[in-house]
Amino acid sequence: MPSTQTQIAGFSFDNCLMNAAGVHCMTIAELDEVKGSAAGTFVTKTATLEARAGNPEPRYQDVPLGSINSMGLPNQGLDYYLDYLLDLQEKEPNRTFFLSLVGMSPEDTHTILHKVEESGFKGLTELNLSCPNVPGKPQIAYDFETTERILTEVFAYFKKPLGIKLPPYFDIVHFDQAAAIFNQFPLRFVNCINSIGNGLYIEDETVVIRPKNGFGGIGGQYVKPTALANVHAFYQRLKPEIQIIGTGGVLTGRDAFEHILCGASMVQVGTTLHKEGVAAFERITKELEEIMVAKGYQNLDDFRGKLGYIG
Ligand code: RRO
């Protein structure tokens, strides 16, 4: 049997599949379910300093080719997730988990990251620079000046392993500019991609989610080509110490295989997990293993980043 084991920032994971932040990770009950599944680890719902109710419902809708959401960062607040993770560290010291977070302002982000730095948390931290759904707050990572400033400030005091969650970029010049910024910092990973921001889905004559008159982040099958392009663009441009987590459009083992071929060291499942539940991890893992057997690959290193080009 081939191995789908992987490593991020020197931590080992038995499987390269996990949830995408926002899906099946708001409560301890949901996190425990992902933890007990075939997933290699989990990431928490992006935490803010204080708990948030988020946007009015309906705010998430599965649609035939994916999903649309404008959740608006509902979460239980940093302490809820941090306390749970600290507790888990005692109970399962051999496993590593991800904490996702962002402040409602740069000041808040620093307060949160200082708390994590000063806590006993030994896992991986993901700073979400790409929430598309808080009215009046643009996605941080589309503003390169602000992104560079925040990362400069953060790395002055934050010494634990840190990565960032990115929105999709759509222009080669933006890949170049973003990578030039990220390469200046001791980031351990970038996660590509968050949902494609501000799509619109219509049924009959009406939108399907309430917030922002129906505008919301798009996930699922719609986004795979964009996700793969972002994974590969950053794999080509980032220094080797910055690993890639691939997220977007993973329905099957073939989709996970393509993310790894583009350079991903870990693959996250969002919309499919929402539609299918945690059984998706076992199914997708089996499908990935079957592809590896058919191709004679023993482990992910045998094909990671080895995307073929024509000519
Ligand atoms: O909570 C959300 O509305 C949300 C977030 Br923070 C995010 O990063 N991505 C997304 O699609 N929704």
GROMACS .gro file of C-alpha atoms and ligand atoms in nm:
model
  323
    1MET     CA    1   0.000   0.000   0.000
    2PRO     CA    2   0.142   0.344  -0.088
    3SER     CA    3   0.175   0.609   0.182
    4THR     CA    4  -0.013   0.941   0.181
    5GLN     CA    5   0.188   1.060   0.480
    6THR     CA    6   0.327   1.413   0.467
    7GLN     CA    7   0.515   1.678   0.664
    8ILE     CA    8   0.454   2.049   0.718
    9ALA     CA    9   0.714   2.262   0.896
   10GLY     CA   10   0.885   1.946   1.020
   11PHE     CA   11   0.567   1.799   1.173
   12SER     CA   12   0.450   1.461   1.040
   13PHE     CA   13   0.095   1.373   0.943
   14ASP     CA   14  -0.031   1.021   0.867
   15ASN     CA   15  -0.247   1.153   0.584
   16CYS     CA   16  -0.218   1.456   0.356
   17LEU     CA   17  -0.593   1.530   0.364
   18MET     CA   18  -0.761   1.756   0.619
   19ASN     CA   19  -1.054   1.996   0.640
   20ALA     CA   20  -1.041   2.345   0.494
   21ALA     CA   21  -1.086   2.618   0.755
   22GLY     CA   22  -1.453   2.711   0.792
   23VAL     CA   23  -1.590   2.365   0.720
   24HIS     CA   24  -1.669   2.123   1.002
   25CYS     CA   25  -1.451   2.312   1.250
   26MET     CA   26  -1.664   2.569   1.436
   27THR     CA   27  -1.725   2.359   1.749
   28ILE     CA   28  -1.527   2.108   1.954
   29ALA     CA   29  -1.777   1.840   1.849
   30GLU     CA   30  -1.701   1.904   1.481
   31LEU     CA   31  -1.325   1.925   1.538
   32ASP     CA   32  -1.334   1.597   1.733
   33GLU     CA   33  -1.515   1.435   1.439
   34VAL     CA   34  -1.248   1.544   1.191
   35LYS     CA   35  -0.981   1.433   1.437
   36GLY     CA   36  -1.139   1.087   1.459
   37SER     CA   37  -1.173   1.051   1.080
   38ALA     CA   38  -0.919   0.948   0.815
   39ALA     CA   39  -0.799   1.312   0.794
   40GLY     CA   40  -0.436   1.366   0.895
   41THR     CA   41  -0.520   1.666   1.112
   42PHE     CA   42  -0.766   1.957   1.134
   43VAL     CA   43  -0.769   2.335   1.121
   44THR     CA   44  -1.006   2.539   1.337
   45LYS     CA   45  -1.257   2.790   1.206
   46THR     CA   46  -1.073   3.122   1.176
   47ALA     CA   47  -1.080   3.269   1.525
   48THR     CA   48  -1.112   3.636   1.613
   49LEU     CA   49  -1.026   3.787   1.952
   50GLU     CA   50  -1.390   3.783   2.063
   51ALA     CA   51  -1.662   3.538   1.956
   52ARG     CA   52  -1.872   3.655   1.658
   53ALA     CA   53  -2.224   3.562   1.547
   54GLY     CA   54  -2.140   3.629   1.180
   55ASN     CA   55  -2.381   3.735   0.904
   56PRO     CA   56  -2.757   3.664   0.898
   57GLU     CA   57  -2.877   3.329   0.759
   58PRO     CA   58  -2.910   3.179   0.506
   59ARG     CA   59  -2.538   3.238   0.460
   60TYR     CA   60  -2.406   2.910   0.310
   61GLN     CA   61  -2.558   2.720   0.018
   62ASP     CA   62  -2.441   2.402  -0.151
   63VAL     CA   63  -2.508   2.425  -0.525
   64PRO     CA   64  -2.460   2.161  -0.798
   65LEU     CA   65  -2.101   2.256  -0.889
   66GLY     CA   66  -1.984   2.385  -0.552
   67SER     CA   67  -2.091   2.625  -0.282
   68ILE     CA   68  -2.141   2.992  -0.207
   69ASN     CA   69  -2.099   3.146   0.138
   70SER     CA   70  -2.102   3.473   0.320
   71MET     CA   71  -2.064   3.346   0.675
   72GLY     CA   72  -1.905   3.667   0.801
   73LEU     CA   73  -1.649   3.504   1.031
   74PRO     CA   74  -1.878   3.344   1.289
   75ASN     CA   75  -1.659   3.176   1.551
   76GLN     CA   76  -1.635   3.101   1.922
   77GLY     CA   77  -1.344   3.337   1.986
   78LEU     CA   78  -0.973   3.263   2.020
   79ASP     CA   79  -0.979   3.127   2.377
   80TYR     CA   80  -1.230   2.854   2.289
   81TYR     CA   81  -1.002   2.708   2.018
   82LEU     CA   82  -0.676   2.772   2.200
   83ASP     CA   83  -0.798   2.608   2.523
   84TYR     CA   84  -0.918   2.306   2.326
   85LEU     CA   85  -0.585   2.277   2.141
   86LEU     CA   86  -0.384   2.309   2.464
   87ASP     CA   87  -0.596   2.035   2.620
   88LEU     CA   88  -0.550   1.815   2.311
   89GLN     CA   89  -0.172   1.861   2.328
   90GLU     CA   90  -0.175   1.691   2.667
   91LYS     CA   91  -0.401   1.408   2.551
   92GLU     CA   92  -0.247   1.348   2.207
   93PRO     CA   93   0.110   1.480   2.225
   94ASN     CA   94   0.212   1.300   1.908
   95ARG     CA   95  -0.032   1.480   1.679
   96THR     CA   96  -0.015   1.835   1.545
   97PHE     CA   97  -0.314   2.058   1.465
   98PHE     CA   98  -0.369   2.395   1.296
   99LEU     CA   99  -0.512   2.709   1.455
  100SER     CA  100  -0.658   2.960   1.206
  101LEU     CA  101  -0.697   3.321   1.315
  102VAL     CA  102  -0.727   3.683   1.212
  103GLY     CA  103  -0.812   4.008   1.388
  104MET     CA  104  -1.087   4.248   1.291
  105SER     CA  105  -0.808   4.509   1.270
  106PRO     CA  106  -0.427   4.484   1.248
  107GLU     CA  107  -0.414   4.573   1.620
  108ASP     CA  108  -0.646   4.281   1.701
  109THR     CA  109  -0.435   4.048   1.485
  110HIS     CA  110  -0.128   4.143   1.686
  111THR     CA  111  -0.312   4.096   2.017
  112ILE     CA  112  -0.420   3.748   1.905
  113LEU     CA  113  -0.077   3.646   1.777
  114HIS     CA  114   0.090   3.773   2.096
  115LYS     CA  115  -0.151   3.554   2.296
  116VAL     CA  116  -0.068   3.250   2.083
  117GLU     CA  117   0.306   3.324   2.104
  118GLU     CA  118   0.288   3.351   2.483
  119SER     CA  119   0.068   3.041   2.520
  120GLY     CA  120   0.190   2.682   2.538
  121PHE     CA  121   0.051   2.610   2.188
  122LYS     CA  122   0.295   2.390   1.995
  123GLY     CA  123   0.101   2.344   1.673
  124LEU     CA  124   0.081   2.534   1.345
  125THR     CA  125  -0.076   2.877   1.314
  126GLU     CA  126  -0.249   2.995   0.997
  127LEU     CA  127  -0.312   3.367   0.959
  128ASN     CA  128  -0.616   3.416   0.736
  129LEU     CA  129  -0.538   3.707   0.503
  130SER     CA  130  -0.831   3.632   0.274
  131CYS     CA  131  -1.173   3.649   0.435
  132PRO     CA  132  -1.399   3.781   0.157
  133ASN     CA  133  -1.717   3.829   0.356
  134VAL     CA  134  -1.696   4.095   0.624
  135PRO     CA  135  -1.889   4.395   0.490
  136GLY     CA  136  -1.662   4.699   0.460
  137LYS     CA  137  -1.339   4.499   0.512
  138PRO     CA  138  -1.143   4.422   0.194
  139GLN     CA  139  -0.935   4.105   0.175
  140ILE     CA  140  -0.597   4.188   0.329
  141ALA     CA  141  -0.394   3.985   0.082
  142TYR     CA  142  -0.524   4.188  -0.217
  143ASP     CA  143  -0.347   4.490  -0.062
  144PHE     CA  144   0.023   4.410  -0.096
  145GLU     CA  145   0.144   4.711   0.105
  146THR     CA  146  -0.071   4.620   0.405
  147THR     CA  147   0.025   4.252   0.373
  148GLU     CA  148   0.397   4.334   0.378
  149ARG     CA  149   0.353   4.569   0.674
  150ILE     CA  150   0.154   4.317   0.879
  151LEU     CA  151   0.402   4.036   0.809
  152THR     CA  152   0.695   4.264   0.901
  153GLU     CA  153   0.528   4.354   1.229
  154VAL     CA  154   0.425   3.993   1.305
  155PHE     CA  155   0.764   3.836   1.252
  156ALA     CA  156   0.923   4.089   1.487
  157TYR     CA  157   0.773   3.893   1.779
  158PHE     CA  158   0.605   3.575   1.649
  159LYS     CA  159   0.854   3.287   1.656
  160LYS     CA  160   0.623   2.983   1.630
  161PRO     CA  161   0.562   2.816   1.291
  162LEU     CA  162   0.329   3.041   1.092
  163GLY     CA  163   0.162   3.022   0.752
  164ILE     CA  164  -0.091   3.234   0.566
  165LYS     CA  165  -0.421   3.161   0.393
  166LEU     CA  166  -0.433   3.335   0.058
  167PRO     CA  167  -0.708   3.441  -0.176
  168PRO     CA  168  -0.679   3.340  -0.539
  169TYR     CA  169  -0.470   3.568  -0.758
  170PHE     CA  170  -0.550   3.595  -1.128
  171ASP     CA  171  -0.255   3.772  -1.286
  172ILE     CA  172   0.103   3.655  -1.337
  173VAL     CA  173   0.233   3.992  -1.217
  174HIS     CA  174   0.038   3.946  -0.894
  175PHE     CA  175   0.191   3.600  -0.843
  176ASP     CA  176   0.535   3.760  -0.889
  177GLN     CA  177   0.464   4.052  -0.654
  178ALA     CA  178   0.302   3.839  -0.384
  179ALA     CA  179   0.581   3.578  -0.393
  180ALA     CA  180   0.849   3.850  -0.371
  181ILE     CA  181   0.684   3.970  -0.048
  182PHE     CA  182   0.633   3.624   0.104
  183ASN     CA  183   0.992   3.521   0.029
  184GLN     CA  184   1.119   3.796   0.262
  185PHE     CA  185   0.969   3.622   0.566
  186PRO     CA  186   1.023   3.298   0.761
  187LEU     CA  187   0.677   3.173   0.664
  188ARG     CA  188   0.644   2.794   0.689
  189PHE     CA  189   0.356   2.757   0.444
  190VAL     CA  190   0.108   2.935   0.224
  191ASN     CA  191  -0.240   2.791   0.177
  192CYS     CA  192  -0.390   2.841  -0.173
  193ILE     CA  193  -0.678   2.915  -0.210
  194ASN     CA  194  -0.958   3.063  -0.002
  195SER     CA  195  -1.293   3.085  -0.181
  196ILE     CA  196  -1.313   3.297  -0.498
  197GLY     CA  197  -1.460   3.610  -0.347
  198ASN     CA  198  -1.790   3.772  -0.428
  199GLY     CA  199  -1.956   3.544  -0.677
  200LEU     CA  200  -2.331   3.547  -0.729
  201TYR     CA  201  -2.555   3.239  -0.758
  202ILE     CA  202  -2.916   3.273  -0.869
  203GLU     CA  203  -3.211   3.034  -0.846
  204ASP     CA  204  -3.516   3.133  -1.051
  205GLU     CA  205  -3.494   3.512  -1.007
  206THR     CA  206  -3.337   3.535  -0.662
  207VAL     CA  207  -3.003   3.500  -0.493
  208VAL     CA  208  -2.953   3.204  -0.254
  209ILE     CA  209  -2.783   3.368   0.047
  210ARG     CA  210  -2.905   3.669   0.244
  211PRO     CA  211  -2.591   3.874   0.328
  212LYS     CA  212  -2.452   4.128   0.081
  213ASN     CA  213  -2.753   4.080  -0.152
  214GLY     CA  214  -2.631   3.731  -0.239
  215PHE     CA  215  -2.261   3.798  -0.308
  216GLY     CA  216  -2.040   3.530  -0.155
  217GLY     CA  217  -1.723   3.323  -0.174
  218ILE     CA  218  -1.733   3.040  -0.429
  219GLY     CA  219  -1.592   2.694  -0.356
  220GLY     CA  220  -1.607   2.344  -0.504
  221GLN     CA  221  -1.572   2.233  -0.865
  222TYR     CA  222  -1.591   2.589  -0.995
  223VAL     CA  223  -1.259   2.680  -0.836
  224LYS     CA  224  -1.024   2.386  -0.903
  225PRO     CA  225  -0.841   2.532  -1.206
  226THR     CA  226  -0.784   2.858  -1.017
  227ALA     CA  227  -0.670   2.669  -0.707
  228LEU     CA  228  -0.426   2.452  -0.905
  229ALA     CA  229  -0.285   2.759  -1.081
  230ASN     CA  230  -0.223   2.933  -0.748
  231VAL     CA  231  -0.067   2.624  -0.591
  232HIS     CA  232   0.167   2.579  -0.886
  233ALA     CA  233   0.248   2.949  -0.930
  234PHE     CA  234   0.360   2.973  -0.566
  235TYR     CA  235   0.537   2.636  -0.579
  236GLN     CA  236   0.745   2.774  -0.867
  237ARG     CA  237   0.817   3.109  -0.699
  238LEU     CA  238   0.854   3.052  -0.324
  239LYS     CA  239   1.174   2.949  -0.149
  240PRO     CA  240   1.169   2.576  -0.062
  241GLU     CA  241   1.127   2.643   0.312
  242ILE     CA  242   0.776   2.779   0.238
  243GLN     CA  243   0.556   2.477   0.172
  244ILE     CA  244   0.222   2.484  -0.009
  245ILE     CA  245  -0.113   2.366   0.121
  246GLY     CA  246  -0.356   2.311  -0.167
  247THR     CA  247  -0.723   2.391  -0.119
  248GLY     CA  248  -1.001   2.421  -0.373
  249GLY     CA  249  -1.218   2.187  -0.574
  250VAL     CA  250  -1.114   1.858  -0.415
  251LEU     CA  251  -1.399   1.612  -0.477
  252THR     CA  252  -1.197   1.302  -0.565
  253GLY     CA  253  -0.861   1.138  -0.523
  254ARG     CA  254  -0.777   1.262  -0.871
  255ASP     CA  255  -0.829   1.623  -0.755
  256ALA     CA  256  -0.600   1.568  -0.454
  257PHE     CA  257  -0.344   1.404  -0.688
  258GLU     CA  258  -0.349   1.713  -0.912
  259HIS     CA  259  -0.294   1.949  -0.617
  260ILE     CA  260   0.011   1.743  -0.512
  261LEU     CA  261   0.136   1.731  -0.872
  262CYS     CA  262   0.118   2.114  -0.869
  263GLY     CA  263   0.330   2.121  -0.553
  264ALA     CA  264   0.100   2.083  -0.253
  265SER     CA  265   0.234   1.910   0.060
  266MET     CA  266  -0.109   1.897   0.224
  267VAL     CA  267  -0.455   1.905   0.064
  268GLN     CA  268  -0.767   2.052   0.224
  269VAL     CA  269  -1.128   1.959   0.159
  270GLY     CA  270  -1.399   2.222   0.206
  271THR     CA  271  -1.718   2.210   0.000
  272THR     CA  272  -1.700   1.831  -0.043
  273LEU     CA  273  -1.665   1.786   0.334
  274HIS     CA  274  -1.971   2.006   0.382
  275LYS     CA  275  -2.170   1.800   0.130
  276GLU     CA  276  -2.052   1.452   0.229
  277GLY     CA  277  -1.936   1.469   0.591
  278VAL     CA  278  -1.613   1.326   0.733
  279ALA     CA  279  -1.655   0.999   0.538
  280ALA     CA  280  -1.518   1.202   0.243
  281PHE     CA  281  -1.166   1.170   0.388
  282GLU     CA  282  -1.160   0.792   0.370
  283ARG     CA  283  -1.311   0.785   0.022
  284ILE     CA  284  -1.073   1.047  -0.123
  285THR     CA  285  -0.773   0.882   0.046
  286LYS     CA  286  -0.864   0.545  -0.109
  287GLU     CA  287  -0.905   0.704  -0.451
  288LEU     CA  288  -0.567   0.877  -0.418
  289GLU     CA  289  -0.401   0.551  -0.311
  290GLU     CA  290  -0.550   0.371  -0.612
  291ILE     CA  291  -0.402   0.630  -0.847
  292MET     CA  292  -0.064   0.595  -0.676
  293VAL     CA  293  -0.076   0.215  -0.708
  294ALA     CA  294  -0.168   0.238  -1.077
  295LYS     CA  295   0.124   0.473  -1.140
  296GLY     CA  296   0.373   0.288  -0.919
  297TYR     CA  297   0.419   0.576  -0.672
  298GLN     CA  298   0.507   0.479  -0.314
  299ASN     CA  299   0.474   0.819  -0.151
  300LEU     CA  300   0.390   1.183  -0.226
  301ASP     CA  301   0.754   1.277  -0.291
  302ASP     CA  302   0.745   1.054  -0.598
  303PHE     CA  303   0.519   1.302  -0.779
  304ARG     CA  304   0.492   1.624  -0.576
  305GLY     CA  305   0.554   1.926  -0.798
  306LYS     CA  306   0.629   1.707  -1.100
  307LEU     CA  307   0.363   1.860  -1.323
  308GLY     CA  308   0.438   1.795  -1.690
  309TYR     CA  309   0.449   2.071  -1.952
  310ILE     CA  310   0.405   2.047  -2.327
  311GLY     CA  311   0.717   2.121  -2.532
  312RRO     O1  312  -1.648   3.333   0.755
  312RRO     C1  313  -1.649   3.355   0.632
  312RRO     O2  314  -1.739   3.420   0.576
  312RRO     C2  315  -1.540   3.309   0.546
  312RRO     C3  316  -1.406   3.323   0.577
  312RRO    BR1  317  -1.344   3.392   0.738
  312RRO     C4  318  -1.308   3.283   0.483
  312RRO     O3  319  -1.187   3.293   0.502
  312RRO     N1  320  -1.352   3.231   0.365
  312RRO     C5  321  -1.482   3.218   0.336
  312RRO     O4  322  -1.516   3.171   0.225
  312RRO     N2  323  -1.575   3.256   0.427
   0.00000   0.00000   0.00000
